[in-house]
Amino acid sequence: MSVRETVLQALKDSKGQWVSGEALSEVLGVSRTTVWKQVRKLVSDGYEIESSSKKGYRLRVPADLLSPQEVLEGLSTQQFGQNHYFYYQELDSTNNRARELAAEGYPEGTVVAAEMQTAGRGRRGRDWYSPNQEGIYVSVILRPLLPLKEISRVSLLTAVAVAETLATDLNLHPLIKWPNDILINNRKIAGILSEVVTDMDSIEYIVVGIGLNINNFPPDFPHDFRTPATSVQAECQRPLPRVQILQNLLFNLENHYQKLLQGRFGDTLEKAKNLSMVIGREVKIDTLNGFLTGQAVDIDDHGFLLVRDQSGTIHTVMSGEISLLSSPSN
Amino acid sequence: MSVRETVLQALKDSKGQWVSGEALSEVLGVSRTTVWKQVRKLVSDGYEIESSSKKGYRLRVPADLLSPQEVLEGLSTQQFGQNHYFYYQELDSTNNRARELAAEGYPEGTVVAAEMQTAGRGRRGRDWYSPNQEGIYVSVILRPLLPLKEISRVSLLTAVAVAETLATDLNLHPLIKWPNDILINNRKIAGILSEVVTDMDSIEYIVVGIGLNINNFPPDFPHDFRTPATSVQAECQRPLPRVQILQNLLFNLENHYQKLLQGRFGDTLEKAKNLSMVIGREVKIDTLNGFLTGQAVDIDDHGFLLVRDQSGTIHTVMSGEISLLSSPSN
């Protein structure tokens, strides 16, 4: 452990009580000036530490930073984030950084997390609102030995992992708007941007990026959102620790990804269907080279959406942007 | 024009005759030392220039370098290569360099050409044999506003453009082994590696890389080739200028690409079917997650191969590696 980490651990161990600089310096075997310098560094990293010339130092609230110190302790994945966890106070986009790292050869399971994004991206070049320490902005590098046509499965399993994290661990009721938006009460709480590099046959790598609104106050969301937005805090009526949510998310994501590699995508697909907010509804899909209107009837084994048009013809939709035309049929 | 280009042009204009250093220095208004320095530079760039203290300089053979000076003069494309043409004596791989340039934002039509590749790549991570000045190693950046499912069309149209270049301009009889190998008499003469970056919906960019064997002597090809190789020189029984073949190739590629963007892929598809060496034949396809055996019956409008198995079921194959099991049925 570095001196910085030792100081942080000592402050955490004191569980919100004051610890004198003298005590810290004696226990750690460093000068009081060193303690003070490390505390100042921790504060600049985002930790809320009170200082008092009489009482010493106190870590005010449980730190809720997405730093490796916070996230890796208690992360129960086998691989995701364990060997390569990149953490930034600020990035243009976690997907951009993860793509650079993938191009440099970083392996499957490499995680990139940031406290804020200055150019967070969604599909079709849209912005993803990424204010400092309010959401989770994370990307994971995957290198599956799968043919390109299975790529939509990765998209869908990511959506299931996000929804499961919100449902199981937070008792929320998210739905998946195919292919990979997550909504609660028709408000968007998470988005997924999967970017793939492929030779049209095998997959070189996928960067799966997730933006999840946690402690946002909904009136702060930009007004130009196509879909109204919400956050975990707004839905649960209280702030929630991002660290634990990220740990659960990485665990769930790895779990469903491993199932895919083991040929057990069927389990994930069933969950995706049960969580789907489009199956059974009239939809209009912008496929980039035209609109398709019809009833979404199912998601097939590839993760593609099946849509029945007025003439009864079933169309297989590999990707697109859905508008819902009807209320759910019950 | 730079002094270097002016010297080169003057040597070319003299059409293989000697030009004295004095005459060059007078006409160009530079010192004889400058002329000599520029000639030395041209030689190091690969031009074969004879020097004689009495007679001056002579450009020995028509230069056949893929440099912008050689290729851009007489290149009749509208866009491909016109604004951004990157040329290298040696690269690891033209696709690698083009992907870097695409990531930096270089636009559609940017061309990367190299005289040799030290790590030329084919599909599935295979090597592409790329000896110095014997083949054409070229990559083009494309940024089509198309949904991901149209990606196979780009692959196929590239194959058609390569085949057309060999057929129309050189009177050879190439066939396309779906999706994008080009063979003459069952020997591979060209390979295509299309690499795509996509968010699974729209396409961010495609790098189309082409390796074309021109003046190779077949016994030089490595012995571990899966398919025997051939070259334009071997098929035509004489060496041929690479510059003109590259110019034709870029022109044909742009032509079929523009047709795709204009919604006229049908023309290209017809050519692809006529040039196909797999339609009508028994094939075994390695799809990365299993083998499919059956008869290749058609290529559909997406560029996918339709294969009928023993039970009569038609399978749509988006990508894969084909082994031909039967001779052509006539």
XYZ file of C-alpha atoms in Angstrom:
660
model
C 0.000 0.000 0.000
C 1.245 3.501 -0.782
C 1.351 6.134 1.976
C -1.718 7.713 0.392
C -3.626 4.439 0.565
C -2.447 3.809 4.136
C -3.665 7.245 5.259
C -6.987 6.652 3.511
C -7.361 3.235 5.117
C -6.609 4.664 8.598
C -9.254 7.367 8.082
C -11.762 4.777 6.921
C -10.975 2.505 9.867
C -11.825 5.323 12.258
C -15.386 5.228 10.879
C -16.191 8.920 10.887
C -14.360 9.716 14.139
C -11.572 12.274 14.397
C -7.988 11.000 14.146
C -5.143 13.307 15.135
C -2.334 14.000 12.697
C 0.063 12.962 15.426
C -1.578 9.582 15.870
C -1.579 9.019 12.109
C 2.057 10.006 11.824
C 3.075 7.657 14.648
C 1.065 4.693 13.485
C 2.194 5.071 9.895
C 5.783 5.990 10.675
C 5.766 9.132 8.525
C 6.032 12.829 9.353
C 2.986 14.966 10.141
C 3.799 16.988 7.033
C 3.577 13.823 4.965
C 0.216 13.006 6.526
C -1.011 16.520 5.760
C 0.222 16.316 2.143
C -1.508 12.985 1.613
C -4.742 14.279 3.105
C -4.604 17.283 0.781
C -4.118 14.878 -2.142
C -7.085 12.776 -1.041
C -9.237 15.914 -0.886
C -8.202 16.862 -4.411
C -9.161 13.328 -5.473
C -12.677 13.983 -4.226
C -12.673 12.596 -0.686
C -14.498 14.787 1.810
C -12.053 15.103 4.699
C -12.500 17.668 7.469
C -9.366 19.141 9.052
C -9.128 20.674 12.496
C -5.911 21.936 14.046
C -7.094 20.574 17.389
C -8.823 17.330 16.488
C -6.961 16.223 13.388
C -8.740 14.678 10.411
C -12.117 13.087 9.807
C -13.432 11.331 6.679
C -16.872 12.910 6.626
C -18.973 10.583 4.559
C -18.379 7.158 3.196
C -16.384 7.861 0.042
C -18.386 7.079 -3.047
C -15.781 7.412 -5.736
C -15.390 4.987 -8.614
C -11.654 4.748 -7.880
C -9.945 1.350 -7.856
C -9.433 1.719 -4.069
C -13.196 1.884 -3.610
C -14.421 -0.418 -6.354
C -11.926 -3.291 -6.342
C -12.392 -4.018 -2.633
C -15.530 -6.102 -2.628
C -15.680 -6.598 -6.404
C -16.679 -10.229 -6.830
C -16.073 -10.662 -10.549
C -13.620 -13.282 -11.746
C -12.080 -11.119 -14.437
C -13.903 -7.863 -15.211
C -11.918 -5.015 -13.656
C -9.653 -7.321 -11.685
C -6.485 -7.021 -13.737
C -6.906 -3.702 -15.546
C -9.069 -1.009 -14.009
C -8.536 2.472 -15.439
C -10.018 5.350 -13.465
C -10.245 9.028 -14.387
C -11.666 12.148 -12.725
C -12.647 13.295 -16.203
C -12.600 11.848 -19.692
C -14.062 12.878 -23.000
C -15.714 9.474 -23.134
C -14.982 6.162 -21.419
C -15.654 4.400 -24.738
C -13.020 6.522 -26.498
C -10.437 5.642 -23.854
C -11.405 1.968 -23.865
C -11.088 1.865 -27.666
C -7.591 3.328 -27.412
C -6.691 0.719 -24.812
C -8.201 -2.074 -26.921
C -6.184 -0.890 -29.919
C -3.086 -1.041 -27.687
C -3.938 -4.657 -26.951
C -5.505 -4.516 -23.473
C -7.322 -7.771 -22.789
C -10.904 -8.745 -22.261
C -12.260 -7.535 -18.947
C -10.334 -4.253 -18.932
C -12.563 -1.608 -17.306
C -12.512 2.174 -17.795
C -14.470 4.313 -15.303
C -14.725 8.082 -15.032
C -16.328 10.495 -12.558
C -17.486 12.675 -15.431
C -17.460 12.740 -19.221
C -17.040 15.927 -21.220
C -18.225 14.279 -24.442
C -20.253 11.280 -23.297
C -21.760 9.604 -26.326
C -24.855 7.574 -27.072
C -25.873 5.777 -30.226
C -26.007 7.684 -33.501
C -23.616 10.286 -32.186
C -25.988 11.638 -29.529
C -24.702 13.146 -26.289
C -24.899 11.350 -22.970
C -25.294 13.767 -20.054
C -22.451 12.901 -17.663
C -22.174 15.332 -14.719
C -19.422 14.913 -12.131
C -19.951 12.077 -9.612
C -23.670 11.815 -10.330
C -23.714 8.816 -12.632
C -21.754 5.718 -13.499
C -19.811 6.039 -16.738
C -18.031 2.809 -17.438
C -16.736 0.841 -20.415
C -15.541 -2.741 -20.637
C -13.370 -4.326 -23.341
C -14.637 -7.685 -24.634
C -12.906 -9.981 -27.107
C -15.372 -12.792 -27.776
C -14.477 -15.496 -30.297
C -17.849 -15.161 -31.959
C -19.043 -14.492 -35.488
C -20.293 -11.003 -36.226
C -23.913 -12.098 -36.402
C -23.886 -12.817 -32.650
C -22.986 -9.249 -31.869
C -26.564 -8.246 -31.053
C -26.545 -10.793 -28.267
C -23.805 -8.835 -26.514
C -25.871 -5.671 -26.773
C -28.906 -7.397 -25.356
C -27.102 -9.142 -22.521
C -25.651 -5.811 -21.441
C -29.161 -4.397 -21.250
C -30.239 -7.390 -19.162
C -27.261 -6.941 -16.818
C -28.098 -3.264 -16.271
C -31.799 -3.980 -15.733
C -31.006 -6.803 -13.334
C -28.728 -4.527 -11.317
C -31.572 -2.044 -10.929
C -34.224 -4.693 -10.275
C -32.547 -7.211 -7.987
C -30.267 -4.925 -6.065
C -32.408 -1.790 -5.862
C -35.948 -3.163 -6.136
C -36.741 -0.994 -9.123
C -38.826 -2.087 -12.099
C -36.825 -1.300 -15.219
C -37.811 -2.312 -18.728
C -35.629 -2.747 -21.792
C -36.481 -0.738 -24.855
C -34.904 -2.874 -27.539
C -32.093 -2.964 -28.294
C -30.499 -1.378 -25.267
C -32.136 1.534 -23.530
C -33.294 1.034 -19.961
C -36.402 2.870 -18.802
C -38.357 3.144 -15.574
C -41.902 4.467 -15.916
C -41.111 5.567 -19.460
C -38.142 7.589 -18.283
C -34.646 6.716 -19.406
C -32.308 5.720 -16.597
C -29.489 4.082 -18.540
C -28.080 3.871 -22.038
C -25.641 1.477 -23.630
C -23.234 2.158 -26.455
C -21.549 -0.933 -27.838
C -18.839 -0.226 -30.351
C -17.412 -3.043 -32.382
C -14.342 -3.484 -34.501
C -14.750 -6.397 -36.888
C -13.476 -7.746 -40.180
C -17.134 -8.580 -40.948
C -16.465 -12.154 -39.941
C -14.871 -12.438 -36.522
C -14.911 -9.728 -33.851
C -11.641 -7.989 -33.013
C -13.070 -6.330 -29.934
C -16.216 -4.798 -28.515
C -16.247 -1.853 -26.165
C -19.437 -1.941 -24.114
C -20.148 1.466 -22.604
C -22.791 2.052 -19.967
C -24.135 5.359 -18.728
C -26.335 4.989 -15.647
C -28.015 7.927 -13.904
C -27.579 7.467 -10.158
C -27.686 10.582 -7.996
C -28.989 13.040 -10.551
C -31.781 15.420 -9.650
C -34.152 15.121 -12.644
C -34.781 18.868 -13.131
C -31.046 19.151 -13.893
C -31.323 16.976 -17.012
C -30.997 18.901 -20.287
C -34.369 19.768 -21.783
C -33.605 18.520 -25.261
C -33.776 14.873 -24.280
C -35.909 12.891 -26.678
C -37.079 10.708 -23.803
C -37.532 12.166 -20.302
C -34.781 11.012 -17.943
C -34.747 9.715 -14.398
C -32.142 8.498 -11.913
C -31.782 5.882 -9.190
C -32.014 8.637 -6.556
C -35.236 9.981 -8.051
C -36.804 6.509 -8.200
C -35.624 5.371 -4.743
C -36.221 8.788 -3.137
C -32.748 8.758 -1.599
C -29.112 8.963 -2.708
C -27.438 5.616 -3.215
C -23.795 4.535 -3.268
C -22.463 4.353 -6.794
C -19.623 2.038 -5.812
C -21.861 -0.845 -4.855
C -24.056 -0.377 -7.930
C -20.985 -0.482 -10.175
C -19.720 -3.607 -8.418
C -23.079 -5.319 -8.938
C -23.249 -4.135 -12.533
C -19.824 -5.544 -13.398
C -20.713 -8.802 -11.690
C -24.011 -9.142 -13.580
C -22.408 -8.171 -16.868
C -19.666 -10.766 -16.479
C -22.214 -13.387 -15.469
C -24.361 -12.940 -18.593
C -21.302 -12.629 -20.818
C -19.911 -15.901 -19.501
C -23.256 -17.565 -20.144
C -23.084 -16.371 -23.752
C -19.609 -17.829 -24.195
C -20.792 -21.088 -22.611
C -23.659 -21.361 -25.089
C -26.313 -20.513 -22.511
C -27.621 -17.310 -24.056
C -31.137 -18.766 -23.808
C -31.396 -17.846 -20.094
C -30.440 -14.251 -20.845
C -32.792 -14.083 -23.822
C -35.728 -15.202 -21.660
C -34.964 -12.397 -19.201
C -34.668 -9.919 -22.050
C -38.097 -10.926 -23.332
C -39.651 -10.687 -19.880
C -38.125 -7.238 -19.383
C -38.985 -6.024 -22.889
C -41.204 -2.974 -23.191
C -41.654 -3.379 -26.941
C -42.896 -6.934 -27.465
C -46.616 -6.871 -28.215
C -46.654 -3.189 -29.062
C -47.067 -1.238 -32.280
C -43.738 0.262 -33.201
C -42.168 2.463 -35.802
C -38.506 1.727 -36.399
C -36.000 4.031 -38.024
C -33.571 1.612 -39.652
C -31.426 4.412 -41.157
C -32.544 3.500 -44.658
C -36.243 3.667 -44.093
C -39.036 3.293 -41.570
C -40.768 0.066 -40.666
C -44.132 0.090 -38.910
C -45.750 -2.934 -37.368
C -46.166 -4.987 -34.232
C -43.073 -6.134 -32.362
C -43.789 -9.821 -31.843
C -40.606 -11.370 -30.456
C -36.840 -11.229 -30.041
C -35.111 -14.084 -31.834
C -32.140 -16.164 -30.789
C -29.710 -13.694 -32.394
C -31.127 -10.833 -30.359
C -32.882 -9.427 -33.431
C -36.381 -7.947 -33.158
C -39.184 -9.595 -35.134
C -41.786 -7.144 -36.409
C -45.015 -8.097 -38.189
C -46.191 -5.482 -40.668
C -49.801 -4.851 -41.773
C -49.579 -7.474 -44.506
C -48.573 -10.092 -41.948
C -44.976 -10.325 -43.149
C -42.440 -10.811 -40.376
C -39.369 -8.574 -40.628
C -36.117 -9.336 -38.830
C -34.666 -6.086 -37.505
C -30.982 -6.150 -36.603
C -30.815 -2.602 -35.311
C -32.734 0.619 -35.320
C -34.387 3.254 -33.256
C -37.861 2.474 -31.963
C -40.827 4.750 -31.412
C -43.705 3.143 -29.512
C -47.052 3.815 -31.168
C -49.432 2.013 -28.813
C -49.926 1.431 -25.107
C -49.023 -2.006 -23.807
C -51.621 -4.611 -24.699
C -52.668 -6.653 -21.705
C 5.817 21.861 -57.677
C 8.791 21.282 -55.371
C 12.320 21.254 -56.811
C 12.263 17.477 -56.409
C 9.076 17.184 -58.429
C 10.404 19.593 -61.069
C 13.574 17.559 -61.487
C 11.517 14.376 -61.732
C 9.218 15.918 -64.309
C 12.163 17.112 -66.422
C 13.665 13.612 -66.357
C 10.322 12.109 -67.339
C 9.871 14.644 -70.149
C 13.171 13.549 -71.641
C 11.655 10.102 -72.132
C 14.641 7.907 -71.372
C 17.226 10.213 -73.006
C 20.206 11.687 -71.161
C 19.826 15.193 -69.717
C 22.909 17.037 -68.540
C 23.064 18.380 -65.012
C 23.952 21.750 -66.479
C 20.850 21.843 -68.672
C 18.674 20.843 -65.729
C 20.262 23.485 -63.515
C 19.717 26.210 -66.119
C 16.150 25.303 -66.990
C 15.127 24.943 -63.360
C 17.112 27.926 -62.074
C 18.874 25.969 -59.338
C 22.510 25.004 -58.772
C 23.981 21.784 -60.143
C 24.533 20.662 -56.567
C 20.821 21.053 -55.910
C 20.036 19.010 -59.002
C 22.441 16.302 -57.830
C 20.940 16.273 -54.323
C 17.430 15.945 -55.689
C 18.449 13.136 -58.023
C 20.048 11.307 -55.115
C 16.804 11.730 -53.188
C 14.769 10.367 -56.100
C 17.032 7.328 -56.253
C 16.543 6.698 -52.538
C 12.786 6.938 -53.183
C 13.084 4.056 -55.617
C 13.475 5.760 -59.012
C 16.053 4.128 -61.239
C 18.207 7.023 -62.416
C 21.558 6.508 -64.120
C 24.263 9.124 -63.562
C 27.207 9.826 -65.854
C 29.726 12.571 -65.284
C 29.766 13.183 -69.047
C 26.144 12.697 -70.081
C 24.219 13.761 -66.986
C 21.152 11.857 -65.809
C 18.726 9.409 -67.336
C 15.508 7.964 -65.891
C 16.010 4.351 -66.885
C 12.573 2.818 -66.851
C 9.141 4.251 -66.498
C 8.830 4.661 -62.740
C 6.264 2.289 -61.318
C 5.966 3.551 -57.776
C 2.662 3.990 -55.967
C 3.729 7.498 -54.933
C 1.278 10.404 -55.235
C 3.433 11.862 -58.032
C 2.866 8.721 -60.100
C -0.669 7.786 -59.084
C -2.482 11.115 -58.846
C -1.544 12.194 -62.375
C -4.119 10.395 -64.461
C -6.280 9.282 -61.535
C -9.819 9.833 -62.758
C -11.725 9.346 -59.503
C -13.894 12.170 -58.215
C -12.891 11.725 -54.594
C -10.932 8.567 -53.776
C -7.299 9.541 -53.277
C -7.786 13.064 -54.592
C -7.663 14.992 -51.325
C -5.777 12.681 -49.004
C -3.317 10.189 -50.449
C -0.858 8.739 -47.920
C 2.111 6.902 -49.349
C 4.784 4.875 -47.556
C 7.839 2.884 -48.609
C 7.004 0.480 -45.825
C 4.177 0.025 -43.351
C 3.181 -2.696 -40.938
C -0.210 -2.734 -42.647
C -2.065 -0.186 -44.754
C -5.264 -1.069 -42.854
C -3.591 -0.261 -39.526
C -2.486 3.140 -40.808
C -5.880 3.856 -42.385
C -7.616 2.975 -39.101
C -5.377 5.415 -37.261
C -6.192 8.099 -39.822
C -9.919 7.328 -39.626
C -9.763 7.609 -35.840
C -8.106 11.018 -36.303
C -11.069 12.035 -38.455
C -9.734 11.733 -42.021
C -12.659 11.753 -44.433
C -14.153 9.284 -46.826
C -11.944 8.643 -49.825
C -8.657 8.913 -47.923
C -6.214 6.434 -49.478
C -3.192 4.739 -47.883
C -0.745 2.958 -50.179
C 2.546 1.250 -49.367
C 5.329 -0.339 -51.397
C 5.601 -3.160 -48.874
C 3.933 -4.354 -45.682
C 5.839 -5.948 -42.831
C 2.663 -7.277 -41.215
C 0.111 -7.394 -44.017
C -3.100 -8.932 -42.722
C -5.936 -10.950 -44.141
C -9.166 -12.049 -42.535
C -9.075 -14.007 -39.288
C -5.636 -12.635 -38.468
C -3.890 -14.373 -41.356
C -0.788 -12.889 -42.985
C -0.845 -11.277 -46.419
C 2.447 -11.725 -48.260
C 3.526 -8.194 -49.221
C 7.002 -8.035 -50.792
C 8.516 -4.718 -51.827
C 7.120 -3.180 -55.027
C 5.645 -6.467 -56.225
C 2.022 -5.983 -55.255
C -0.537 -3.278 -54.600
C -1.244 -2.784 -50.898
C -3.872 -0.121 -50.511
C -6.598 0.877 -48.039
C -9.458 3.326 -48.425
C -11.507 4.991 -45.670
C -15.276 4.917 -46.222
C -17.931 6.575 -44.082
C -21.262 5.445 -45.531
C -24.497 6.558 -43.876
C -25.825 3.031 -43.942
C -27.174 0.633 -41.337
C -24.851 -2.125 -40.206
C -26.762 -4.816 -42.058
C -25.660 -3.309 -45.390
C -22.032 -3.803 -44.527
C -21.693 -7.001 -46.522
C -22.593 -5.049 -49.620
C -19.423 -2.992 -49.218
C -17.372 -6.141 -48.956
C -18.956 -7.571 -52.065
C -18.686 -4.413 -54.157
C -14.978 -4.247 -53.343
C -14.582 -7.761 -54.678
C -16.456 -6.774 -57.828
C -14.247 -3.691 -58.297
C -11.071 -5.772 -57.970
C -12.366 -8.454 -60.330
C -13.472 -5.846 -62.852
C -10.038 -4.235 -62.774
C -8.459 -7.585 -63.631
C -11.086 -8.517 -66.210
C -11.757 -5.318 -68.126
C -8.355 -3.733 -67.972
C -6.142 -6.806 -68.153
C -8.320 -9.337 -69.980
C -8.030 -11.860 -67.187
C -10.845 -14.115 -66.002
C -11.107 -13.700 -62.227
C -13.821 -15.226 -60.087
C -15.036 -14.134 -56.668
C -14.934 -16.666 -53.875
C -17.601 -15.254 -51.590
C -17.320 -13.062 -49.713
C -14.172 -11.438 -51.015
C -11.308 -13.503 -52.296
C -10.386 -13.156 -55.954
C -9.076 -16.204 -57.761
C -7.868 -16.974 -61.258
C -7.801 -20.667 -62.218
C -8.273 -21.563 -58.556
C -5.256 -19.512 -57.532
C -5.630 -16.519 -55.271
C -4.612 -13.240 -56.848
C -6.185 -10.743 -54.456
C -7.594 -10.543 -50.962
C -9.761 -7.966 -49.263
C -9.864 -7.099 -45.584
C -12.730 -4.804 -44.630
C -12.588 -3.578 -41.067
C -15.574 -1.810 -39.595
C -16.151 0.318 -36.558
C -19.825 0.438 -35.683
C -22.175 1.058 -32.787
C -24.158 -1.947 -34.085
C -26.573 0.447 -35.744
C -24.827 2.984 -37.921
C -21.313 2.654 -39.315
C -18.619 4.972 -37.988
C -16.160 4.027 -40.662
C -14.986 1.143 -42.817
C -11.411 0.621 -43.870
C -11.340 -1.414 -47.066
C -7.926 -2.962 -47.599
C -6.882 -4.650 -50.821
C -3.830 -6.775 -51.444
C -3.288 -7.544 -55.117
C -0.405 -9.666 -56.440
C 1.032 -7.936 -59.496
C 4.641 -8.650 -60.395
C 5.241 -11.580 -58.084
C 6.992 -14.663 -59.409
C 4.768 -17.510 -58.105
C 7.578 -19.760 -56.809
C 8.407 -16.942 -54.382
C 5.064 -17.236 -52.564
C 5.301 -18.790 -49.104
C 4.504 -22.504 -49.113
C 2.039 -22.412 -46.253
C -0.676 -20.721 -48.288
C -4.012 -22.457 -47.903
C -4.853 -21.636 -51.501
C -2.123 -21.543 -54.165
C -1.333 -17.989 -55.243
C -0.819 -16.291 -58.558
C -0.062 -12.802 -59.811
C -0.938 -10.542 -62.718
C 2.542 -11.067 -64.165
C 2.182 -14.833 -63.977
C -1.221 -14.752 -65.649
C -0.305 -12.206 -68.348
C 3.185 -13.647 -68.885
C 4.765 -10.202 -68.581
C 5.333 -7.517 -65.922
C 2.653 -4.848 -65.786
C 2.644 -1.307 -64.416
C 1.190 -1.210 -60.925
C 0.380 2.496 -61.148
C -2.215 2.098 -63.853
C -3.776 -0.934 -62.175
C -4.106 1.026 -58.930
C -5.659 3.963 -60.778
C -8.203 1.654 -62.413
C -8.876 -0.114 -59.138
C -9.609 3.131 -57.274
C -11.838 4.272 -60.124
C -13.815 1.011 -60.179
C -14.091 0.956 -56.393
C -15.432 4.487 -56.265
C -17.851 3.737 -59.088
C -19.444 0.735 -57.339
C -19.429 2.513 -53.985
C -21.269 5.488 -55.447
C -23.824 3.131 -56.964
C -24.395 1.640 -53.516
C -24.972 5.086 -52.006
C -27.348 5.932 -54.881
C -29.441 2.826 -54.216
C -28.180 1.024 -57.313
C -26.500 -1.937 -55.633
C -28.525 -4.232 -57.934
C -26.080 -3.669 -60.834
C -23.126 -4.598 -58.658
C -24.928 -7.608 -57.200
C -25.631 -8.972 -60.692
C -21.936 -8.723 -61.522
C -21.041 -10.384 -58.237
C -23.357 -13.287 -59.057
C -21.948 -13.631 -62.565
C -18.399 -13.626 -61.198
C -19.180 -15.965 -58.308
C -17.287 -19.240 -58.134
C -19.464 -20.615 -55.333
C -23.051 -20.353 -56.579
C -24.281 -23.764 -57.640
C -21.539 -25.620 -55.820
C -21.446 -27.809 -52.722
C -19.757 -25.885 -49.973
C -18.653 -26.308 -46.391
C -18.637 -23.053 -44.444
C -16.785 -22.391 -41.222
C -18.998 -19.826 -39.509
C -16.780 -19.644 -36.379
C -19.471 -21.292 -34.281
C -19.945 -24.353 -36.407
C -19.810 -25.770 -39.907
C -22.584 -25.620 -42.448
C -22.605 -27.939 -45.443
C -24.901 -27.567 -48.417
C -25.330 -26.074 -51.850
C -24.657 -22.341 -52.342
C -27.755 -21.273 -54.242
C -27.631 -17.467 -54.432
C -26.363 -14.190 -52.997
C -29.186 -12.091 -51.601
C -29.735 -8.359 -51.752
C -27.746 -7.814 -48.535
C -24.742 -9.596 -49.994
C -25.394 -12.647 -47.798
C -24.878 -16.157 -49.183
C -27.895 -18.474 -49.320
C -27.049 -22.116 -48.685
C -29.496 -25.027 -48.969
C -28.694 -27.899 -46.651
C -29.561 -31.579 -47.176
C -32.985 -31.158 -45.612
C -33.806 -28.396 -48.078
C -33.636 -25.604 -45.507
C -32.158 -22.364 -46.816
C -29.576 -20.770 -44.498
C -28.584 -17.116 -44.760
C -24.855 -16.829 -44.178
C -23.549 -13.383 -43.284
C -19.896 -14.331 -43.173
C -17.640 -17.327 -43.046
C -14.880 -19.193 -44.701
C -15.818 -21.414 -47.607
C -14.367 -24.738 -48.720
C -15.602 -25.902 -52.112
C -16.637 -29.561 -52.058
C -17.681 -30.095 -55.658
C -16.590 -29.106 -59.135
C -18.704 -26.494 -60.890
C -21.990 -27.946 -62.116
C -22.628 -27.134 -65.718
